[in-house]
Short mmCIF file of C-alpha atoms and ligand atoms in Angstrom, two decimals:
data_model
loop_
_atom_site.label_atom_id
_atom_site.label_comp_id
_atom_site.label_asym_id
_atom_site.label_seq_id
_atom_site.Cartn_x
_atom_site.Cartn_y
_atom_site.Cartn_z
CA MET M 19 -5.49 -1.42 -19.51
CA ASN M 20 -9.60 -0.95 -20.60
CA PRO M 21 -9.93 1.86 -22.63
CA MET M 22 -12.99 3.42 -20.38
CA LEU M 23 -10.89 2.31 -16.60
CA ASN M 24 -7.68 4.29 -19.19
CA ILE M 25 -10.88 7.43 -19.47
CA GLY M 26 -11.71 7.05 -15.81
CA VAL M 27 -8.01 7.47 -14.15
CA ARG M 28 -7.48 10.59 -16.34
CA ALA M 29 -10.49 12.03 -15.32
CA ALA M 30 -9.24 10.95 -11.70
CA ARG M 31 -5.32 12.47 -11.46
CA ALA M 32 -7.31 15.09 -13.08
CA ALA M 33 -9.47 15.66 -10.08
CA GLY M 34 -7.31 14.62 -7.39
CA ARG M 35 -4.82 17.35 -8.55
CA VAL M 36 -6.85 20.59 -8.25
CA ILE M 37 -7.55 18.46 -4.41
CA THR M 38 -4.55 18.40 -3.29
CA LYS M 39 -3.49 22.16 -4.96
CA HIS M 40 -6.72 23.59 -2.96
CA MET M 41 -4.68 22.22 0.45
CA GLY M 42 -2.46 24.55 1.44
CA ARG M 43 -5.44 26.84 1.91
CA LEU M 44 -7.80 25.60 3.11
CA ASP M 45 -8.58 28.36 5.80
CA SER M 46 -10.28 30.22 2.88
CA LEU M 47 -11.90 27.83 0.78
CA ARG M 48 -16.15 28.38 0.44
CA ILE M 49 -17.55 25.32 2.79
CA GLU M 50 -20.87 24.66 1.70
CA LYS M 51 -23.41 23.26 4.46
CA LYS M 52 -25.82 20.06 2.49
CA GLY M 53 -26.70 19.01 6.35
CA HIS M 54 -26.25 18.26 9.55
CA ASN M 55 -21.88 16.59 9.39
CA ASP M 56 -22.79 17.45 5.78
CA PHE M 57 -19.51 19.72 3.49
CA ALA M 58 -19.07 20.38 0.52
CA SER M 59 -16.34 22.73 -1.15
CA GLU M 60 -15.76 24.44 -3.68
CA VAL M 61 -12.87 21.59 -4.25
CA ASP M 62 -15.71 18.78 -4.20
CA ARG M 63 -17.45 21.28 -7.31
CA GLU M 64 -14.04 21.89 -8.69
CA ALA M 65 -12.59 17.86 -9.20
CA GLU M 66 -16.96 17.48 -10.20
CA ALA M 67 -16.43 19.15 -12.66
CA GLU M 68 -13.13 18.36 -14.20
CA ILE M 69 -13.66 14.79 -13.61
CA VAL M 70 -17.37 15.57 -15.69
CA GLU M 71 -15.56 17.23 -18.23
CA THR M 72 -13.21 14.24 -18.63
CA LEU M 73 -15.75 11.72 -19.10
CA LEU M 74 -18.18 12.95 -21.61
CA LYS M 75 -15.30 14.10 -23.56
CA ALA M 76 -14.70 11.49 -24.26
CA TYR M 77 -17.77 9.76 -24.55
CA PRO M 78 -20.27 12.45 -25.21
CA ASP M 79 -22.77 9.58 -25.77
CA HIS M 80 -22.77 8.29 -21.80
CA GLY M 81 -23.89 9.33 -18.63
CA VAL M 82 -22.76 10.73 -15.61
CA MET M 83 -24.08 10.37 -11.92
CA ALA M 84 -22.29 12.68 -9.62
CA GLU M 85 -22.56 13.57 -6.24
CA GLU M 86 -22.74 17.61 -6.15
CA SER M 87 -24.86 17.85 -9.91
CA GLY M 88 -26.54 14.45 -9.80
CA GLN M 89 -27.93 13.32 -13.53
CA LEU M 90 -25.33 14.23 -16.54
CA GLY M 91 -24.99 13.64 -19.59
CA ASN M 92 -27.35 10.44 -21.18
CA ALA M 93 -29.72 9.56 -19.19
CA ASP M 94 -30.42 6.26 -21.25
CA SER M 95 -26.66 5.35 -22.05
CA GLU M 96 -25.95 1.81 -21.94
CA TYR M 97 -22.44 2.92 -19.25
CA GLN M 98 -23.56 5.55 -17.07
CA TRP M 99 -20.77 6.85 -15.12
CA ILE M 100 -21.19 7.41 -11.08
CA VAL M 101 -17.96 9.64 -9.93
CA ASP M 102 -17.43 11.24 -5.76
CA PRO M 103 -14.67 13.77 -6.35
CA LEU M 104 -13.97 14.30 -3.17
CA ASP M 105 -14.53 10.92 -1.19
CA GLY M 106 -13.63 11.45 2.91
CA THR M 107 -14.59 16.34 2.81
CA MET M 108 -14.83 16.26 6.07
CA ASN M 109 -11.47 15.15 6.28
CA TYR M 110 -9.84 16.56 4.02
CA LEU M 111 -11.31 20.29 5.08
CA HIS M 112 -9.36 19.54 8.73
CA GLY M 113 -5.87 19.22 6.67
CA TYR M 114 -6.39 15.12 7.19
CA PRO M 115 -4.57 14.42 4.51
CA HIS M 116 -6.66 10.55 3.75
CA PHE M 117 -9.50 10.63 1.36
CA SER M 118 -10.59 10.19 -1.99
CA VAL M 119 -11.16 10.37 -5.59
CA SER M 120 -14.05 7.70 -6.22
CA ILE M 121 -14.97 6.49 -10.14
CA ALA M 122 -16.63 3.72 -10.93
CA LEU M 123 -18.37 2.94 -14.63
CA TYR M 124 -21.76 0.68 -15.04
CA GLU M 125 -22.81 -0.74 -17.53
CA LYS M 126 -26.39 -2.08 -18.37
CA GLY M 127 -27.30 -1.43 -14.70
CA ARG M 128 -23.87 -3.37 -13.60
CA PRO M 129 -20.69 -2.53 -12.22
CA TYR M 130 -17.75 -2.45 -14.48
CA GLN M 131 -14.62 -0.72 -14.69
CA ALA M 132 -13.72 1.75 -10.90
CA VAL M 133 -10.32 3.56 -9.77
CA VAL M 134 -10.28 5.09 -6.40
CA TYR M 135 -7.63 7.24 -6.37
CA ASP M 136 -5.31 8.65 -3.57
CA PRO M 137 -4.12 11.80 -4.05
CA VAL M 138 -2.75 11.87 -0.54
CA ARG M 139 -0.50 9.04 -1.39
CA GLN M 140 -0.75 8.45 -5.06
CA GLU M 141 -2.03 5.53 -5.06
CA LEU M 142 -4.32 4.12 -8.06
CA PHE M 143 -6.97 1.13 -7.06
CA THR M 144 -8.64 0.24 -10.44
CA GLY M 145 -10.26 -3.31 -11.79
CA GLY M 146 -12.29 -4.87 -13.81
CA LYS M 147 -15.40 -6.36 -13.92
CA GLY M 148 -13.41 -10.17 -14.82
CA GLU M 149 -10.51 -8.82 -14.62
CA GLY M 150 -9.52 -8.40 -11.18
CA ALA M 151 -8.15 -5.02 -8.95
CA TYR M 152 -4.94 -3.28 -8.93
CA LEU M 153 -2.65 -0.93 -6.80
CA ASP M 154 -0.68 1.07 -9.03
CA GLY M 155 -0.82 -1.80 -11.98
CA LYS M 156 0.27 -4.72 -9.47
CA ARG M 157 -2.39 -7.54 -8.86
CA VAL M 158 -4.40 -7.21 -4.79
CA ARG M 159 -6.29 -10.00 -3.15
CA VAL M 160 -8.17 -9.51 -1.01
CA SER M 161 -6.31 -10.79 3.19
CA GLY M 162 -6.24 -14.14 3.64
CA ALA M 163 -6.76 -13.17 7.31
CA ALA M 164 -9.14 -16.85 8.87
CA LYS M 165 -10.59 -15.73 12.12
CA LEU M 166 -12.21 -12.18 13.06
CA SER M 167 -10.65 -11.39 16.21
CA ASP M 168 -7.74 -11.20 14.21
CA ALA M 169 -9.09 -9.03 11.71
CA LEU M 170 -8.92 -5.12 11.29
CA VAL M 171 -11.88 -3.77 10.38
CA GLY M 172 -13.32 -0.46 9.07
CA TYR M 173 -16.15 0.46 10.94
CA THR M 174 -18.37 3.51 8.89
CA TYR M 175 -21.98 5.28 10.31
CA PRO M 176 -22.22 8.67 9.00
CA TYR M 177 -24.06 10.19 11.92
CA LYS M 178 -27.41 13.07 10.71
CA GLN M 179 -28.73 14.52 13.94
CA GLY M 180 -31.45 12.85 15.59
CA ASP M 181 -30.38 8.92 13.88
CA ASP M 182 -31.03 6.39 16.92
CA LEU M 183 -27.60 5.28 17.73
CA THR M 184 -28.83 2.72 19.48
CA LEU M 185 -27.79 -0.19 16.90
CA PRO M 186 -24.13 1.50 15.09
CA LEU M 187 -22.66 1.47 18.81
CA ALA M 188 -23.87 -1.72 19.60
CA THR M 189 -22.22 -2.71 16.08
CA LEU M 190 -19.13 -1.08 17.30
CA LYS M 191 -19.03 -2.74 20.62
CA ALA M 192 -19.14 -5.98 19.71
CA LEU M 193 -16.39 -4.96 16.50
CA THR M 194 -14.12 -3.70 19.32
CA GLU M 195 -15.09 -6.83 21.47
CA ASN M 196 -14.72 -9.22 18.23
CA THR M 197 -11.99 -8.03 15.96
CA SER M 198 -8.01 -6.67 16.32
CA GLY M 199 -8.82 -3.48 15.88
CA VAL M 200 -12.08 -0.83 14.04
CA ARG M 201 -11.11 2.19 11.75
CA ARG M 202 -13.08 4.96 11.70
CA GLU M 203 -11.39 6.81 8.75
CA GLY M 204 -13.86 8.64 6.96
CA SER M 205 -14.15 7.65 3.38
CA ALA M 206 -15.92 4.54 2.96
CA ALA M 207 -13.73 4.11 -1.35
CA LEU M 208 -10.78 4.26 0.36
CA ASP M 209 -12.09 1.92 3.09
CA LEU M 210 -12.83 -1.10 0.63
CA ALA M 211 -10.22 -0.37 -1.57
CA TYR M 212 -7.64 -0.81 1.43
CA ILE M 213 -10.21 -4.39 1.96
CA ALA M 214 -9.14 -4.67 -2.11
CA ALA M 215 -5.84 -4.62 -1.62
CA GLY M 216 -4.79 -6.18 1.89
CA ARG M 217 -4.13 -3.18 4.85
CA LEU M 218 -8.43 -4.06 6.05
CA ASP M 219 -9.64 -7.95 6.27
CA GLY M 220 -13.73 -6.09 6.35
CA ALA M 221 -15.48 -3.61 6.78
CA TRP M 222 -18.72 -2.76 8.20
CA MET M 223 -20.66 0.02 6.51
CA HIS M 224 -23.92 2.02 7.57
CA GLY M 225 -26.25 4.47 5.39
CA LEU M 226 -23.56 4.84 2.36
CA LYS M 227 -25.04 6.10 -1.07
CA GLN M 228 -23.95 5.43 -4.03
CA TRP M 229 -20.41 7.12 -5.37
CA ASP M 230 -19.56 6.27 -2.30
CA PHE M 231 -18.91 2.82 -2.26
CA ALA M 232 -20.06 2.11 -6.41
CA ALA M 233 -16.41 1.68 -7.25
CA GLY M 234 -15.10 0.39 -4.14
CA ALA M 235 -17.57 -2.82 -4.72
CA LEU M 236 -16.67 -3.56 -7.34
CA LEU M 237 -12.31 -2.98 -5.94
CA VAL M 238 -13.59 -6.24 -3.09
CA ARG M 239 -15.40 -7.87 -5.17
CA GLU M 240 -12.48 -8.28 -8.18
CA ALA M 241 -9.85 -9.27 -5.84
CA GLY M 242 -11.82 -12.53 -4.38
CA GLY M 243 -14.24 -10.95 -1.67
CA LEU M 244 -17.50 -10.25 -0.46
CA VAL M 245 -20.52 -7.88 -0.79
CA ASN M 246 -23.84 -8.69 0.62
CA ASP M 247 -25.98 -6.29 2.85
CA TYR M 248 -26.04 -7.46 7.17
CA GLN M 249 -28.44 -10.77 5.60
CA GLY M 250 -26.20 -11.08 3.62
CA GLY M 251 -27.50 -10.73 0.17
CA ASP M 252 -28.20 -7.75 -2.11
CA SER M 253 -30.23 -5.67 -0.64
CA TRP M 254 -26.59 -2.58 0.32
CA MET M 255 -27.13 -1.77 -3.38
CA GLN M 256 -30.47 0.25 -3.12
CA SER M 257 -29.64 0.64 1.68
CA GLY M 258 -26.41 1.28 1.06
CA ASN M 259 -25.91 -0.82 4.31
CA LEU M 260 -23.02 -3.46 4.10
CA ILE M 261 -20.62 -5.69 5.01
CA ALA M 262 -17.00 -6.19 2.74
CA ALA M 263 -14.27 -8.58 3.50
CA SER M 264 -11.86 -11.43 2.55
CA PRO M 265 -14.49 -14.67 2.18
CA LYS M 266 -13.95 -15.97 6.12
CA VAL M 267 -14.23 -12.32 7.92
CA HIS M 268 -17.51 -11.87 6.05
CA HIS M 269 -18.98 -15.23 7.42
CA GLY M 270 -17.29 -13.33 10.87
CA LEU M 271 -18.49 -9.95 11.00
CA LEU M 272 -21.84 -11.16 9.23
CA GLN M 273 -22.75 -13.65 12.09
CA THR M 274 -21.22 -10.15 14.60
CA TYR M 275 -23.96 -8.01 13.29
CA ALA M 276 -26.55 -11.09 13.62
CA SER M 277 -25.99 -11.23 17.32
CA VAL M 278 -26.00 -7.60 17.82
CA GLN M 279 -30.07 -7.19 15.73
CA ARG M 280 -30.99 -10.25 18.12
CA GLU M 281 -30.40 -9.13 21.26
CA HIS M 282 -31.79 -5.20 20.24
CA SER M 283 -34.89 -6.45 19.54
CA GLU M 284 -35.53 -9.10 22.17
P1 2AM W 327 -18.20 12.74 1.75
O1 2AM W 327 -17.13 12.88 2.36
O2 2AM W 327 -18.20 11.74 0.17
O3 2AM W 327 -19.51 12.55 1.62
C1 2AM W 327 -17.24 8.70 6.31
O4 2AM W 327 -17.88 9.89 7.16
C2 2AM W 327 -17.96 7.83 4.34
O5 2AM W 327 -19.29 8.42 4.96
C3 2AM W 327 -17.25 8.92 3.65
O6 2AM W 327 -17.34 8.10 2.43
C4 2AM W 327 -18.86 10.40 3.04
O7 2AM W 327 -18.82 11.07 2.54
C5 2AM W 327 -19.18 9.40 3.78
N1 2AM W 327 -21.28 9.52 4.40
C6 2AM W 327 -20.46 11.71 4.75
N2 2AM W 327 -21.90 11.68 5.58
C7 2AM W 327 -22.75 11.30 4.41
C8 2AM W 327 -24.47 11.04 3.73
N3 2AM W 327 -24.81 11.81 5.08
N4 2AM W 327 -24.76 9.83 3.61
C9 2AM W 327 -23.48 8.99 2.73
N5 2AM W 327 -22.43 8.88 3.23
C10 2AM W 327 -22.27 10.23 3.91
CA1 CA W 328 -18.15 10.00 -0.38
#
C-alpha cells in the first residue's frame, strides 16, 4: 500500500475508535448547531483531532483541510489532506448506524489517495490514483447495471431553511419513476464508496462540501465509474453538485436530470 495511504488508513481507524467509543452515550454528548440541520458534536471534534495528529505527526510539512477546523499545517504544500471526521453526523446523533470517516489526499491539487471507513461494519474502502479501488484489500468495480430502470441510486440533498425545493423534489420524483429504487442514507462519502463497490449503481448529489466527496469521488473513478456535474462537466469540484455512477447508469442519470431541468425552465 502507498505509505501515505497507509497513514490515512491509520488515521481513519483511530477516528473510528473515537466514534464507536461514544456510541453508548449519545444522550450526553455536547452538540453544537452550525446551522439549520447542521450539527457537530464533541465526537466530530475529537475524531478530527485524532486524524490531524496522526497525519501531521507522519507528515509535518503537509497541509490538512478539515471540516471542523479548516486549514491546518502547511497550506502551501503540494500535499493536502481533505478530512471529514464523521460523515453522517445526523445519523450518528440519532444512533442510526450509518456514517463514515472520509480522508482524501490531494497531490498538486488533484485527488491522489482516498480512504472511506465505516466504523460500524468495520469496512475499509481505499483507492489510489491509477491503482484501483479496494474494499478490505480486495479490488472492487462499479456495477455492471445496463439500464437506469434496473439501478439502485442514492440521493443526497442537505436541506437548508429557505431552500427552493422545486427542482430537488422534481428530481426525486423522476428518479423514483425511472429507477429500481432511491436511497437517502445520509452519508455522501459512504454512498460514493458503495457505488465504487457496486452496491449502489449511482447517485445524484447536491450542495456537498469538498470533504464530503473528495475521497469517495476518487474511489468511484478508480472503480471504473464516472463523476461529473449535471451537464457532464467538471464544475462539481467547486459546486458540490454531482452525478456519480457506473458508466451506463451515469448516462441515464444525466438524461433524467436534463429532462427535469427542461420541464422546469419552460
Ligand atoms: P455531514 O454529516 O458531514 O454533515 C447527508 O445530508 C450528507 O450531506 C452527509 O454527507 C452530510 O455530511 C452532508 N451535509 C450535511 N449538511 C451539509 C451542509 N450544510 N453542507 C454540505 N453537506 C452537508
Ligand atoms: Ca460530511
